[in-house]
PDB file of C-alpha atoms in Angstrom:
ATOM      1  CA  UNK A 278       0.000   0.000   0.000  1.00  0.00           C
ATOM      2  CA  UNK A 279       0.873   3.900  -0.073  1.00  0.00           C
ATOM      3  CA  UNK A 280      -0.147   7.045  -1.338  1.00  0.00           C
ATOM      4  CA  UNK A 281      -1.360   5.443  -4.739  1.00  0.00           C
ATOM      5  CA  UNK A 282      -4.255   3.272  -2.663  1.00  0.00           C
ATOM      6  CA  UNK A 283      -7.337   5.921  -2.682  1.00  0.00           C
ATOM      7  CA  UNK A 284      -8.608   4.098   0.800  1.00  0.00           C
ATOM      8  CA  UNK A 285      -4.838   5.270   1.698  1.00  0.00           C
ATOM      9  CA  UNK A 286      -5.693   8.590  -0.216  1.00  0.00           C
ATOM     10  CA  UNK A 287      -9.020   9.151   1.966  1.00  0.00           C
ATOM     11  CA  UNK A 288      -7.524   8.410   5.538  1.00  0.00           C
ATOM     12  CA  UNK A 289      -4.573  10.758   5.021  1.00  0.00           C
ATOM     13  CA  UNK A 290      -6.079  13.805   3.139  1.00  0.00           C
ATOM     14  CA  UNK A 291      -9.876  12.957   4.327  1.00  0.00           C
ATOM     15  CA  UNK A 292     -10.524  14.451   7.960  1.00  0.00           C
ATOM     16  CA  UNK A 293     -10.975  17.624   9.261  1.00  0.00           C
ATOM     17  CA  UNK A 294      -7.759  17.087  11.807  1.00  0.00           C
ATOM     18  CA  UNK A 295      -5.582  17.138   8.972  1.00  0.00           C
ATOM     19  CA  UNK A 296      -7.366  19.917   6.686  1.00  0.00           C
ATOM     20  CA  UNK A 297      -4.021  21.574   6.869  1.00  0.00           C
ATOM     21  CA  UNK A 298      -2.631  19.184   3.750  1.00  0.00           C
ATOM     22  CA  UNK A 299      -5.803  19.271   1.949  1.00  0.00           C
ATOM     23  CA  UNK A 300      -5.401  23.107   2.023  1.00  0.00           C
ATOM     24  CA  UNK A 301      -2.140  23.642   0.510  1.00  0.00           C
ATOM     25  CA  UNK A 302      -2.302  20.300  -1.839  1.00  0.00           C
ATOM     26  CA  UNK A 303      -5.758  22.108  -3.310  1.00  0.00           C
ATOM     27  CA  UNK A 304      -4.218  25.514  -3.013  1.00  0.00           C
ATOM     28  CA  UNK A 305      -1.370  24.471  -5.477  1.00  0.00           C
ATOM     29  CA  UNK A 306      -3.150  22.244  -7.771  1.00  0.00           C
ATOM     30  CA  UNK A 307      -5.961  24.884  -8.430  1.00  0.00           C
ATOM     31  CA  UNK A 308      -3.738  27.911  -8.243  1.00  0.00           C
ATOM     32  CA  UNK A 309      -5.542  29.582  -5.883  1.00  0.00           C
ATOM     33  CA  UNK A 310      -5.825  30.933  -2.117  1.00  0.00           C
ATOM     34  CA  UNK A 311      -7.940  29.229   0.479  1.00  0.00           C
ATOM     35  CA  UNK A 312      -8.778  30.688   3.330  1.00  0.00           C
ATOM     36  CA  UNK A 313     -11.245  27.896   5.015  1.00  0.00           C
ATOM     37  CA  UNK A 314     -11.672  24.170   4.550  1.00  0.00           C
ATOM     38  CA  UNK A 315     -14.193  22.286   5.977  1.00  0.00           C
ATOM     39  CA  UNK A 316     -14.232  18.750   4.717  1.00  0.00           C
ATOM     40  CA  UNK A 317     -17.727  16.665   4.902  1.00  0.00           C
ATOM     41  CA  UNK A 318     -16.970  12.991   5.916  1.00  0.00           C
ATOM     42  CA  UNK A 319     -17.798   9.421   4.128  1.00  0.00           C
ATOM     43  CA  UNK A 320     -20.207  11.545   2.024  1.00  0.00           C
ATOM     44  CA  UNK A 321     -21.965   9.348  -0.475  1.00  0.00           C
ATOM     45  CA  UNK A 322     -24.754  10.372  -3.800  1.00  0.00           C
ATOM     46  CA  UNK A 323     -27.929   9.179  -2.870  1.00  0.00           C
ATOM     47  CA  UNK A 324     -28.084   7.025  -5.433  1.00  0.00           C
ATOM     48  CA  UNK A 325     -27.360   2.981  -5.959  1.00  0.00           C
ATOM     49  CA  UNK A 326     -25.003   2.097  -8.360  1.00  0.00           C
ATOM     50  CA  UNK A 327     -25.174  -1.044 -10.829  1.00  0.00           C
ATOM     51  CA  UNK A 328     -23.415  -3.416  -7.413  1.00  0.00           C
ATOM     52  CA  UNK A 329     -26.612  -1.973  -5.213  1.00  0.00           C
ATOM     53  CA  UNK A 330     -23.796   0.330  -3.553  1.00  0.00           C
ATOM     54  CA  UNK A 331     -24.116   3.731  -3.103  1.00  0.00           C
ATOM     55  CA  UNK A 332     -21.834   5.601  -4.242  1.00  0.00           C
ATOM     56  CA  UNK A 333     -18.339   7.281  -2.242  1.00  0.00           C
ATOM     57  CA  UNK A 334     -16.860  10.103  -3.053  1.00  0.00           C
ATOM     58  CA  UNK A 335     -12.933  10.242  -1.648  1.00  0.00           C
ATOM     59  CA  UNK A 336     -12.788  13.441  -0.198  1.00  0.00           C
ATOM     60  CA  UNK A 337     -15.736  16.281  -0.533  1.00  0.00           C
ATOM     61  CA  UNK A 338     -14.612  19.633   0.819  1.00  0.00           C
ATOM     62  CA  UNK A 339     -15.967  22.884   0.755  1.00  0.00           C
ATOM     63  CA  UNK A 340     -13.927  26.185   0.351  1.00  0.00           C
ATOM     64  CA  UNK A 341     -14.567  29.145   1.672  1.00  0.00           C
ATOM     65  CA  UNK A 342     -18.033  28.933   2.021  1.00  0.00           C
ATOM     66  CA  UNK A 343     -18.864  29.458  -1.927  1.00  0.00           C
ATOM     67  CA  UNK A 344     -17.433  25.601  -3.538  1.00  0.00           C
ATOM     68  CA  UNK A 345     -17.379  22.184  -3.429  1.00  0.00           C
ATOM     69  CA  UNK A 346     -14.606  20.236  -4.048  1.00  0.00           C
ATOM     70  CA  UNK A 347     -14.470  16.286  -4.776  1.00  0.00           C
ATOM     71  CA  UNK A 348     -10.776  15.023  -4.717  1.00  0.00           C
ATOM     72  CA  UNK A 349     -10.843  11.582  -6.373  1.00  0.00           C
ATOM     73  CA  UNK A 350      -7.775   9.294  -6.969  1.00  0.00           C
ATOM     74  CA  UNK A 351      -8.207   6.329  -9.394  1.00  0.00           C
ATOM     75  CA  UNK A 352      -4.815   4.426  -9.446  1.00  0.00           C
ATOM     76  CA  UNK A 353      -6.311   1.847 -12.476  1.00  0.00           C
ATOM     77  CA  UNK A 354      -8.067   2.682 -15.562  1.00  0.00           C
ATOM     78  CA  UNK A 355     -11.957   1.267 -15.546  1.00  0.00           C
ATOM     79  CA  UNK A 356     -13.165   3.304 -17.997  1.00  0.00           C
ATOM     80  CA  UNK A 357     -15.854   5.352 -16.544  1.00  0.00           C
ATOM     81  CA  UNK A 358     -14.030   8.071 -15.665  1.00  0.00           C
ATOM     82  CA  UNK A 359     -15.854  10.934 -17.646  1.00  0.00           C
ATOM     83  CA  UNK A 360     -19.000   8.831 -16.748  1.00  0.00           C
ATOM     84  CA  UNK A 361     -18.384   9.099 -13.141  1.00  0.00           C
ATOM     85  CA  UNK A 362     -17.180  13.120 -13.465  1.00  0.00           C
ATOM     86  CA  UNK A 363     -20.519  14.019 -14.569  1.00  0.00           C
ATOM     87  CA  UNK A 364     -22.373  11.965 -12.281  1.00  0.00           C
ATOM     88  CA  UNK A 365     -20.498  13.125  -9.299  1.00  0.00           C
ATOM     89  CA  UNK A 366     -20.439  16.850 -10.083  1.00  0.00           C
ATOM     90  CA  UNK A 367     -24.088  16.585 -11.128  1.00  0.00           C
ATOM     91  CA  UNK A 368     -24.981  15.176  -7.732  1.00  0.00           C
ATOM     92  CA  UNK A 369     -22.896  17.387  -5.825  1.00  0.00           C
ATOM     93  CA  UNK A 370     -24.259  20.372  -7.439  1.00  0.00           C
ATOM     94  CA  UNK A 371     -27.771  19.286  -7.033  1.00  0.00           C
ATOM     95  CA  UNK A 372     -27.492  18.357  -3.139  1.00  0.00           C
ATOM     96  CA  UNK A 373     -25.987  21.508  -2.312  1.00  0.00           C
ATOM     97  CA  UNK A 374     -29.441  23.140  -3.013  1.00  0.00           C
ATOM     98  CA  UNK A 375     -31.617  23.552   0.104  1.00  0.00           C
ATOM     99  CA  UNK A 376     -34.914  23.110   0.184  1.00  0.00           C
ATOM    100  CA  UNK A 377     -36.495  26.271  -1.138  1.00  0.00           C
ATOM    101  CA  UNK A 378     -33.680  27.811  -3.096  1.00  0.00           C
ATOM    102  CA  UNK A 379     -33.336  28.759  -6.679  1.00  0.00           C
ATOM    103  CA  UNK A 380     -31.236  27.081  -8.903  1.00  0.00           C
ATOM    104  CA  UNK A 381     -28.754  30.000  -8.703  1.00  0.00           C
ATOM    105  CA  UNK A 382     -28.264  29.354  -5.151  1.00  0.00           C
ATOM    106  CA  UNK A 383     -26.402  25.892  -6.109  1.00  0.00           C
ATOM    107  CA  UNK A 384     -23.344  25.797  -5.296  1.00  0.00           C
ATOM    108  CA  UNK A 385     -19.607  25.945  -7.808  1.00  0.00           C
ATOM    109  CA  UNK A 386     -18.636  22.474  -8.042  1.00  0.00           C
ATOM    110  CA  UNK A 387     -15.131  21.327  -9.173  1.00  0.00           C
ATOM    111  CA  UNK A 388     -14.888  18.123  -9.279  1.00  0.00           C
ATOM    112  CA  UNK A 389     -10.917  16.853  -9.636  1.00  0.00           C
ATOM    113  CA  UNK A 390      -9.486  13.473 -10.920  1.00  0.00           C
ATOM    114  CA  UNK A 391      -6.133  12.534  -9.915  1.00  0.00           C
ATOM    115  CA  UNK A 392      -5.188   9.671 -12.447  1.00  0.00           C
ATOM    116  CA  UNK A 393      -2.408   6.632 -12.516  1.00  0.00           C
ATOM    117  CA  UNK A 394      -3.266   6.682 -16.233  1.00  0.00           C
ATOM    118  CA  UNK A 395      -3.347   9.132 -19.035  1.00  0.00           C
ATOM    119  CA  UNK A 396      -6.837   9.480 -19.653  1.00  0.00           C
ATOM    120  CA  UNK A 397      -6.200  11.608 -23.284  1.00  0.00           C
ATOM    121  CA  UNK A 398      -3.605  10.704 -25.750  1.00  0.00           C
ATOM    122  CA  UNK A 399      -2.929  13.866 -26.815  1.00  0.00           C
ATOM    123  CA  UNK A 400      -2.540  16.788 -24.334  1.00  0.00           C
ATOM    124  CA  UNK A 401      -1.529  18.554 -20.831  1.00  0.00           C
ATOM    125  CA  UNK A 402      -0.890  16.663 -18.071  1.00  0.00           C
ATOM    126  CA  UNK A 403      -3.230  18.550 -16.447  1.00  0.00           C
ATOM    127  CA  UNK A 404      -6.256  18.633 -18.468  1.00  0.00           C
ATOM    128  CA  UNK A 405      -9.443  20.782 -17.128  1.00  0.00           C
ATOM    129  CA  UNK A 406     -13.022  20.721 -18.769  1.00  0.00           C
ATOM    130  CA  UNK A 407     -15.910  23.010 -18.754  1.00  0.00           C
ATOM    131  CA  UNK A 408     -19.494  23.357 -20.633  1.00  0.00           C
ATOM    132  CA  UNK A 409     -19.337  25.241 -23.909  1.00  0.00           C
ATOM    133  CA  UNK A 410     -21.447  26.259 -26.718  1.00  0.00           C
ATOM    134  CA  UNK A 411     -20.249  24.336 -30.218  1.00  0.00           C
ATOM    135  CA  UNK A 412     -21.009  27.637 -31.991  1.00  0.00           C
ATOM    136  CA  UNK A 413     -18.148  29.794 -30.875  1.00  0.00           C
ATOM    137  CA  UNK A 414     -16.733  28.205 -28.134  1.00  0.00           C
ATOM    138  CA  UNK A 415     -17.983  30.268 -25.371  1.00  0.00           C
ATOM    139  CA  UNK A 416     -18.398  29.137 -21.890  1.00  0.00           C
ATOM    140  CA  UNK A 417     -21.559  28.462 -21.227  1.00  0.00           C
ATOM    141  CA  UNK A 418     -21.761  27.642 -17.272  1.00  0.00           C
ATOM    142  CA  UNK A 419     -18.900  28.589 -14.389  1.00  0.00           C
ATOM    143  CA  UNK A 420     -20.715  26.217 -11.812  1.00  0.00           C
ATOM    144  CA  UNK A 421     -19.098  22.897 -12.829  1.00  0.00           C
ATOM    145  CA  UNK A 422     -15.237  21.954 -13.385  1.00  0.00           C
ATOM    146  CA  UNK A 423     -13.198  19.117 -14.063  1.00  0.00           C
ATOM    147  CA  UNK A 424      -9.488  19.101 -13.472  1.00  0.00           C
ATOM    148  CA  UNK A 425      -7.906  15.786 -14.793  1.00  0.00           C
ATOM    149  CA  UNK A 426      -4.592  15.359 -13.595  1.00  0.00           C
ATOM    150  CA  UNK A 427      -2.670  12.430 -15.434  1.00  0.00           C
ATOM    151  CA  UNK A 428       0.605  11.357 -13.317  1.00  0.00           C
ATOM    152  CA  UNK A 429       2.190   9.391 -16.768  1.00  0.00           C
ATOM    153  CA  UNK A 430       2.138  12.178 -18.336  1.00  0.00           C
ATOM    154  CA  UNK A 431       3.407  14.214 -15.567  1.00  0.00           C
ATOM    155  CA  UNK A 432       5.956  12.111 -15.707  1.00  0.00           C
ATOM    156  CA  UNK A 433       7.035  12.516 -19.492  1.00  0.00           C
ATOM    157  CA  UNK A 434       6.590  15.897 -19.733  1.00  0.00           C
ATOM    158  CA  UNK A 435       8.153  17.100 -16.071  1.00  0.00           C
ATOM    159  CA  UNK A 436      11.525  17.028 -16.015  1.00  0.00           C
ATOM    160  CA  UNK A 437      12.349  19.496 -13.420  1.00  0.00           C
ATOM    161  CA  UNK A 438      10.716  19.782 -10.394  1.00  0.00           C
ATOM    162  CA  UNK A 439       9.714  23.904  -9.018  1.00  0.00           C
ATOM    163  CA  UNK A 440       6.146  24.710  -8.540  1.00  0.00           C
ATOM    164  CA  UNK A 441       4.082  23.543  -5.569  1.00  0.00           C
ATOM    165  CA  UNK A 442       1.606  21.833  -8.509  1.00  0.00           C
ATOM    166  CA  UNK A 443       4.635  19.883  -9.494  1.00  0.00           C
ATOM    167  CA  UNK A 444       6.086  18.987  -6.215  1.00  0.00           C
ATOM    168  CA  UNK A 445       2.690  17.695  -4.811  1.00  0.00           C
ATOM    169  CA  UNK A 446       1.970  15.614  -8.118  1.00  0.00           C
ATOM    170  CA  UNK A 447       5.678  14.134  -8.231  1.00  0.00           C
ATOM    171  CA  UNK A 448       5.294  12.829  -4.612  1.00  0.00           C
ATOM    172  CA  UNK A 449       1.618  11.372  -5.715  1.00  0.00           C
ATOM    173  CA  UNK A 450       3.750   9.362  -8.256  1.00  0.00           C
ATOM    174  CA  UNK A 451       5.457   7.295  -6.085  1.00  0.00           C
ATOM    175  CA  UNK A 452       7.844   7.389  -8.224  1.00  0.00           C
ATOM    176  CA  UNK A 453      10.622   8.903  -6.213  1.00  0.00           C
ATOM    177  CA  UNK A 454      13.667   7.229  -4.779  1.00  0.00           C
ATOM    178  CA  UNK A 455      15.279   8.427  -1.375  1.00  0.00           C
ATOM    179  CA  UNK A 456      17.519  10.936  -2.382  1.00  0.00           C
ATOM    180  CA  UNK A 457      14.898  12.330  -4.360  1.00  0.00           C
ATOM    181  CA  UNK A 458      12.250  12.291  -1.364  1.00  0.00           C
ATOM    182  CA  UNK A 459      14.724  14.526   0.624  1.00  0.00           C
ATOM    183  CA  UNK A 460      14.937  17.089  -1.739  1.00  0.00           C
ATOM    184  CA  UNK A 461      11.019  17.211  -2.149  1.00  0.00           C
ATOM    185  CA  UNK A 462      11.278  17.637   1.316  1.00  0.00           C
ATOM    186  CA  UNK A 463      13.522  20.507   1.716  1.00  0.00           C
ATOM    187  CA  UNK A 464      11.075  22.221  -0.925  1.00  0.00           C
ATOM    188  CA  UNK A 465       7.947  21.271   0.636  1.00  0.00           C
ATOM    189  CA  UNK A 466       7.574  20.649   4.330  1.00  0.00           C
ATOM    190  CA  UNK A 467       3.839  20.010   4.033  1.00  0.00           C
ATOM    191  CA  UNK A 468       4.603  16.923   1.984  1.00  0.00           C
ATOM    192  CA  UNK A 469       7.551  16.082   4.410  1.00  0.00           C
ATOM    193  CA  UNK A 470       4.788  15.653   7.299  1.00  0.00           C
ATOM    194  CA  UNK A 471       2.070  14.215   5.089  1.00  0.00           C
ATOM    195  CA  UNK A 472       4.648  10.982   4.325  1.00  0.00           C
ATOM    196  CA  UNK A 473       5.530  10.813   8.097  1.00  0.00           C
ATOM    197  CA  UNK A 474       1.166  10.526   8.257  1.00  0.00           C
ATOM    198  CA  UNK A 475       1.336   7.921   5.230  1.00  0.00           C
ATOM    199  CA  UNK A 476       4.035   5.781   6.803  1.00  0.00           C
ATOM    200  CA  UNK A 477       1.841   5.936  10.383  1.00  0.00           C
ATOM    201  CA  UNK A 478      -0.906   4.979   8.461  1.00  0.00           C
ATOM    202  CA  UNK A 479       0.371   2.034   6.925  1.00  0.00           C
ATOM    203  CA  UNK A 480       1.577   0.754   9.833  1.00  0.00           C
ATOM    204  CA  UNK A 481      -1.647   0.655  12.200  1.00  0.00           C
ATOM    205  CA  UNK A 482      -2.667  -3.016  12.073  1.00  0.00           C
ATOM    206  CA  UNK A 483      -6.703  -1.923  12.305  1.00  0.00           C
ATOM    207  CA  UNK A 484      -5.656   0.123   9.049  1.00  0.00           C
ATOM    208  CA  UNK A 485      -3.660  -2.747   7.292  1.00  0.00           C
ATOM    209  CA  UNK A 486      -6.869  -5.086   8.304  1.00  0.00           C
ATOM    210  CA  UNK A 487      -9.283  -2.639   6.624  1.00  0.00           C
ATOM    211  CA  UNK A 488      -7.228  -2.228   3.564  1.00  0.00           C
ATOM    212  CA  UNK A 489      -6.946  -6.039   3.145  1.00  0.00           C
ATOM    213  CA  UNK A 490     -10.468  -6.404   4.353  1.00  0.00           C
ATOM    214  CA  UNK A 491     -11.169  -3.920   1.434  1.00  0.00           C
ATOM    215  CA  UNK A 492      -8.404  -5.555  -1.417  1.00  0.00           C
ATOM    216  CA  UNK A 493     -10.375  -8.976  -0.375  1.00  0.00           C
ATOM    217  CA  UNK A 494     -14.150  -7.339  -1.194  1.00  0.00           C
ATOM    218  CA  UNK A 495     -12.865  -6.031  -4.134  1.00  0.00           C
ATOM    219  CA  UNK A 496     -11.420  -9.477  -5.615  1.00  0.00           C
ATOM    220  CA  UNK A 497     -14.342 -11.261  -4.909  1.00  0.00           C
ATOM    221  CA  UNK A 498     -16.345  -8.566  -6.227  1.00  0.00           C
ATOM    222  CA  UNK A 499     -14.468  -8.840  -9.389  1.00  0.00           C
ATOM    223  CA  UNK A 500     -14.731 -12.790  -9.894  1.00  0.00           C
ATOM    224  CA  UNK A 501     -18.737 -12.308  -9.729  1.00  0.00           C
ATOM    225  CA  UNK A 502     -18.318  -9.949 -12.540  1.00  0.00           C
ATOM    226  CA  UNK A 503     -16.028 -11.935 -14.249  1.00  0.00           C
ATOM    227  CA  UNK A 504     -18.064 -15.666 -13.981  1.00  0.00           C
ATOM    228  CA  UNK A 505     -21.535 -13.736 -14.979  1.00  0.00           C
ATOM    229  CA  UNK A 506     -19.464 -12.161 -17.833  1.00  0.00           C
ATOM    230  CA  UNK A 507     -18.269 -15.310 -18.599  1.00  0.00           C
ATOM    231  CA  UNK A 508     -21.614 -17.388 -18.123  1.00  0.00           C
ATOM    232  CA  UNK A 509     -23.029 -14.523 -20.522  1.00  0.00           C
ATOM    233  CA  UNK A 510     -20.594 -15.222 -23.432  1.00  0.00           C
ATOM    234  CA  UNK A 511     -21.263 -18.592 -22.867  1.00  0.00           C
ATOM    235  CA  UNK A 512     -24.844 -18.216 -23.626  1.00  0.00           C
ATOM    236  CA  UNK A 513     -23.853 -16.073 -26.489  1.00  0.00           C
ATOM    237  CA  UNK A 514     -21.967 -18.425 -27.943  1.00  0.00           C
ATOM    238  CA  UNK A 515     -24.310 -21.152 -27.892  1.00  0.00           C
ATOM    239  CA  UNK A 516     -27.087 -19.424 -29.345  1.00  0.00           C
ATOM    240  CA  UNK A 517     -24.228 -18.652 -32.444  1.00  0.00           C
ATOM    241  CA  UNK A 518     -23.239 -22.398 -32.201  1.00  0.00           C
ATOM    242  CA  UNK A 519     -27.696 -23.386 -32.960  1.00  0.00           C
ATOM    243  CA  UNK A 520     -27.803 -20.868 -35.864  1.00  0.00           C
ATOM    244  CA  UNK A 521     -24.914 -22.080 -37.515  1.00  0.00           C
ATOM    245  CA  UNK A 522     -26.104 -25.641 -37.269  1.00  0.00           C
ATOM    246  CA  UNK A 523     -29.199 -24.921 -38.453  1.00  0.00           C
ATOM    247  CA  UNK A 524     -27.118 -23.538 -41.543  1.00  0.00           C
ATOM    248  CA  UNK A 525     -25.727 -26.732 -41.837  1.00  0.00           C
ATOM    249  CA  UNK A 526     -22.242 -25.874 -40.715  1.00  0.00           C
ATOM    250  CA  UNK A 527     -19.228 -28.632 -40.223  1.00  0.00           C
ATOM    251  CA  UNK A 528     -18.963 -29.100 -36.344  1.00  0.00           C
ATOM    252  CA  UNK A 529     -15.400 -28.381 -36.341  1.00  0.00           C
ATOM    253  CA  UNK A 530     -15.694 -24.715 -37.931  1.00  0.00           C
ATOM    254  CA  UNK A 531     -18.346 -23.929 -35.151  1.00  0.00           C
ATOM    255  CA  UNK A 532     -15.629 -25.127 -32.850  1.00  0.00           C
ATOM    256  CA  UNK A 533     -12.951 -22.723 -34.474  1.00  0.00           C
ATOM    257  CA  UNK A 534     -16.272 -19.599 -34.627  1.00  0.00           C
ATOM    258  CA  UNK A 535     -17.418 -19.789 -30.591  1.00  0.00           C
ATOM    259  CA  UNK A 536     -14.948 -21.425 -28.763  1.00  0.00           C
ATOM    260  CA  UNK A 537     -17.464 -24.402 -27.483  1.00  0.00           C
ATOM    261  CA  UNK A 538     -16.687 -27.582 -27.270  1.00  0.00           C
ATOM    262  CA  UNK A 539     -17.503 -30.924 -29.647  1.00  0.00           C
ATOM    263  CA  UNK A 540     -19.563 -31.850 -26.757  1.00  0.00           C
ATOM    264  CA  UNK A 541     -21.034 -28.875 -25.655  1.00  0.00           C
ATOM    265  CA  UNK A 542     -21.930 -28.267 -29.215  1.00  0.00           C
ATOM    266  CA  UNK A 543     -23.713 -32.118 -29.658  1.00  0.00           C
ATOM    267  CA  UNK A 544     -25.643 -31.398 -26.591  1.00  0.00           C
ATOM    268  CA  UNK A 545     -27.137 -28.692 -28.288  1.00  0.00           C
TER     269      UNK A 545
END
């Protein structure tokens, strides 16, 4: 585990103890000054998701008093990543209405993606995203953003390390050796302590128990989706295997087509 694992992510960066990292890591990704932070704890859309979960964000903040922010790291690609910004920022934006406001009163949203993949080919490492009009380009709405920051990339097109932006990212890597570490360190003392939090972290049994309690859900999770994906191209390939009989087709080129076997196929 480290830095990488978002459960590792949320228990470092996600309380309001430690708002003090979350502060300057936001402050030099977005480029701008916070004064407050408060962040809102194991916040969740009210929504189920295809697993009847609902579903986490990492880490919701709010800034200031006048945005939301969702921090969200995603180590591995899945795919769903501009899926899951607009569903998140949609429900973020939505739930910050109270009962009896205008739609006005909803509050910015920037919703920010923190990748162990490139997510574009082409590009920025950081990439951010906004509503506009197809005609001429304009922007169309201020109250949603999406910052996508790919650490690959980073990593290509970095090669010296100044700005806070790049001293934060290069440490979310993991990429560094020792040597380098120290000199991050003598740059950025917030990132210093954060590491000395990581490496207390990881080394709280209850924590390592979670995480593997967490790494074993997840496996499992993934071998249901796997065997109905499976059984489901199995299925598939039978119903292929009865048409092409029904053409009249030589058992061993159905074989070759679907993948069945000679006696799965005669039992058909």
């Amino acid at each position: 585990y480290s830095i990488r694992n978002d459960d590792v992510f949320k228990i470092v960066f996600g309380t309001n103890e430690r708002a003090s990292y979350l502060k300057a890591l936001l402050e030099a990704i977005l480029h701008k000054n916070i004064t407050n932070i408060v962040i809102r704890n194991d916040v969740a859309i009210d929504k189920l998701h295809a697993d009847n979960k609902l579903m986490r964000l990492d880490i919701l903040a709010e800034i200031d008093g006048s945005e939301m922010v969702n921090i969200e790291f995603q180590n591995k690609n899945e795919y769903n990543v501009m899926e899951r910004s607009e569903v998140y920022a949609s429900g973020i934006y939505y739930n910050s209405l109270k009962v009896g406001n205008k739609y006005i009163q909803a509050t910015k949203t920037i919703v920010i993606w923190i990748l162990g993949f490139d997510l574009f080919k082409d590009g920025n490492y950081h990439e951010i995203a906004r509503t506009k009009r197809d005609y001429n380009n304009e922007e169309v709405s201020k109250n949603i953003i999406y910052h996508y920051f790919q650490l690959p990339k980073f990593l290509k097109q970095v090669k010296a390390i100044s700005t806070p932006e790049e001293q934060w990212l290069a440490y979310l890597t993991g990429s560094l050796n020792k040597e380098e570490l120290e000199e991050l360190f003598k740059m950025n003392r917030s990132i210093e302590e954060i590491n000395k939090i990581v490496d207390i972290v990881l080394t709280d049994k209850d924590v390592q128990d979670e995480l593997n309690n967490r790494i074993l859900a997840k496996n499992l999770e993934d071998l249901k989706k796997r065997k109905a994906y499976e059984d489901g191209e199995d299925e598939k390939a039978k119903e292929i295997a009865k048409k092409l009989l029904k053409k009249g087709e030589e058992v061993e080129y159905i074989i070759e087509i679907t993948g069945l076997s000679r006696e799965d196929i005669e039992k058909l």
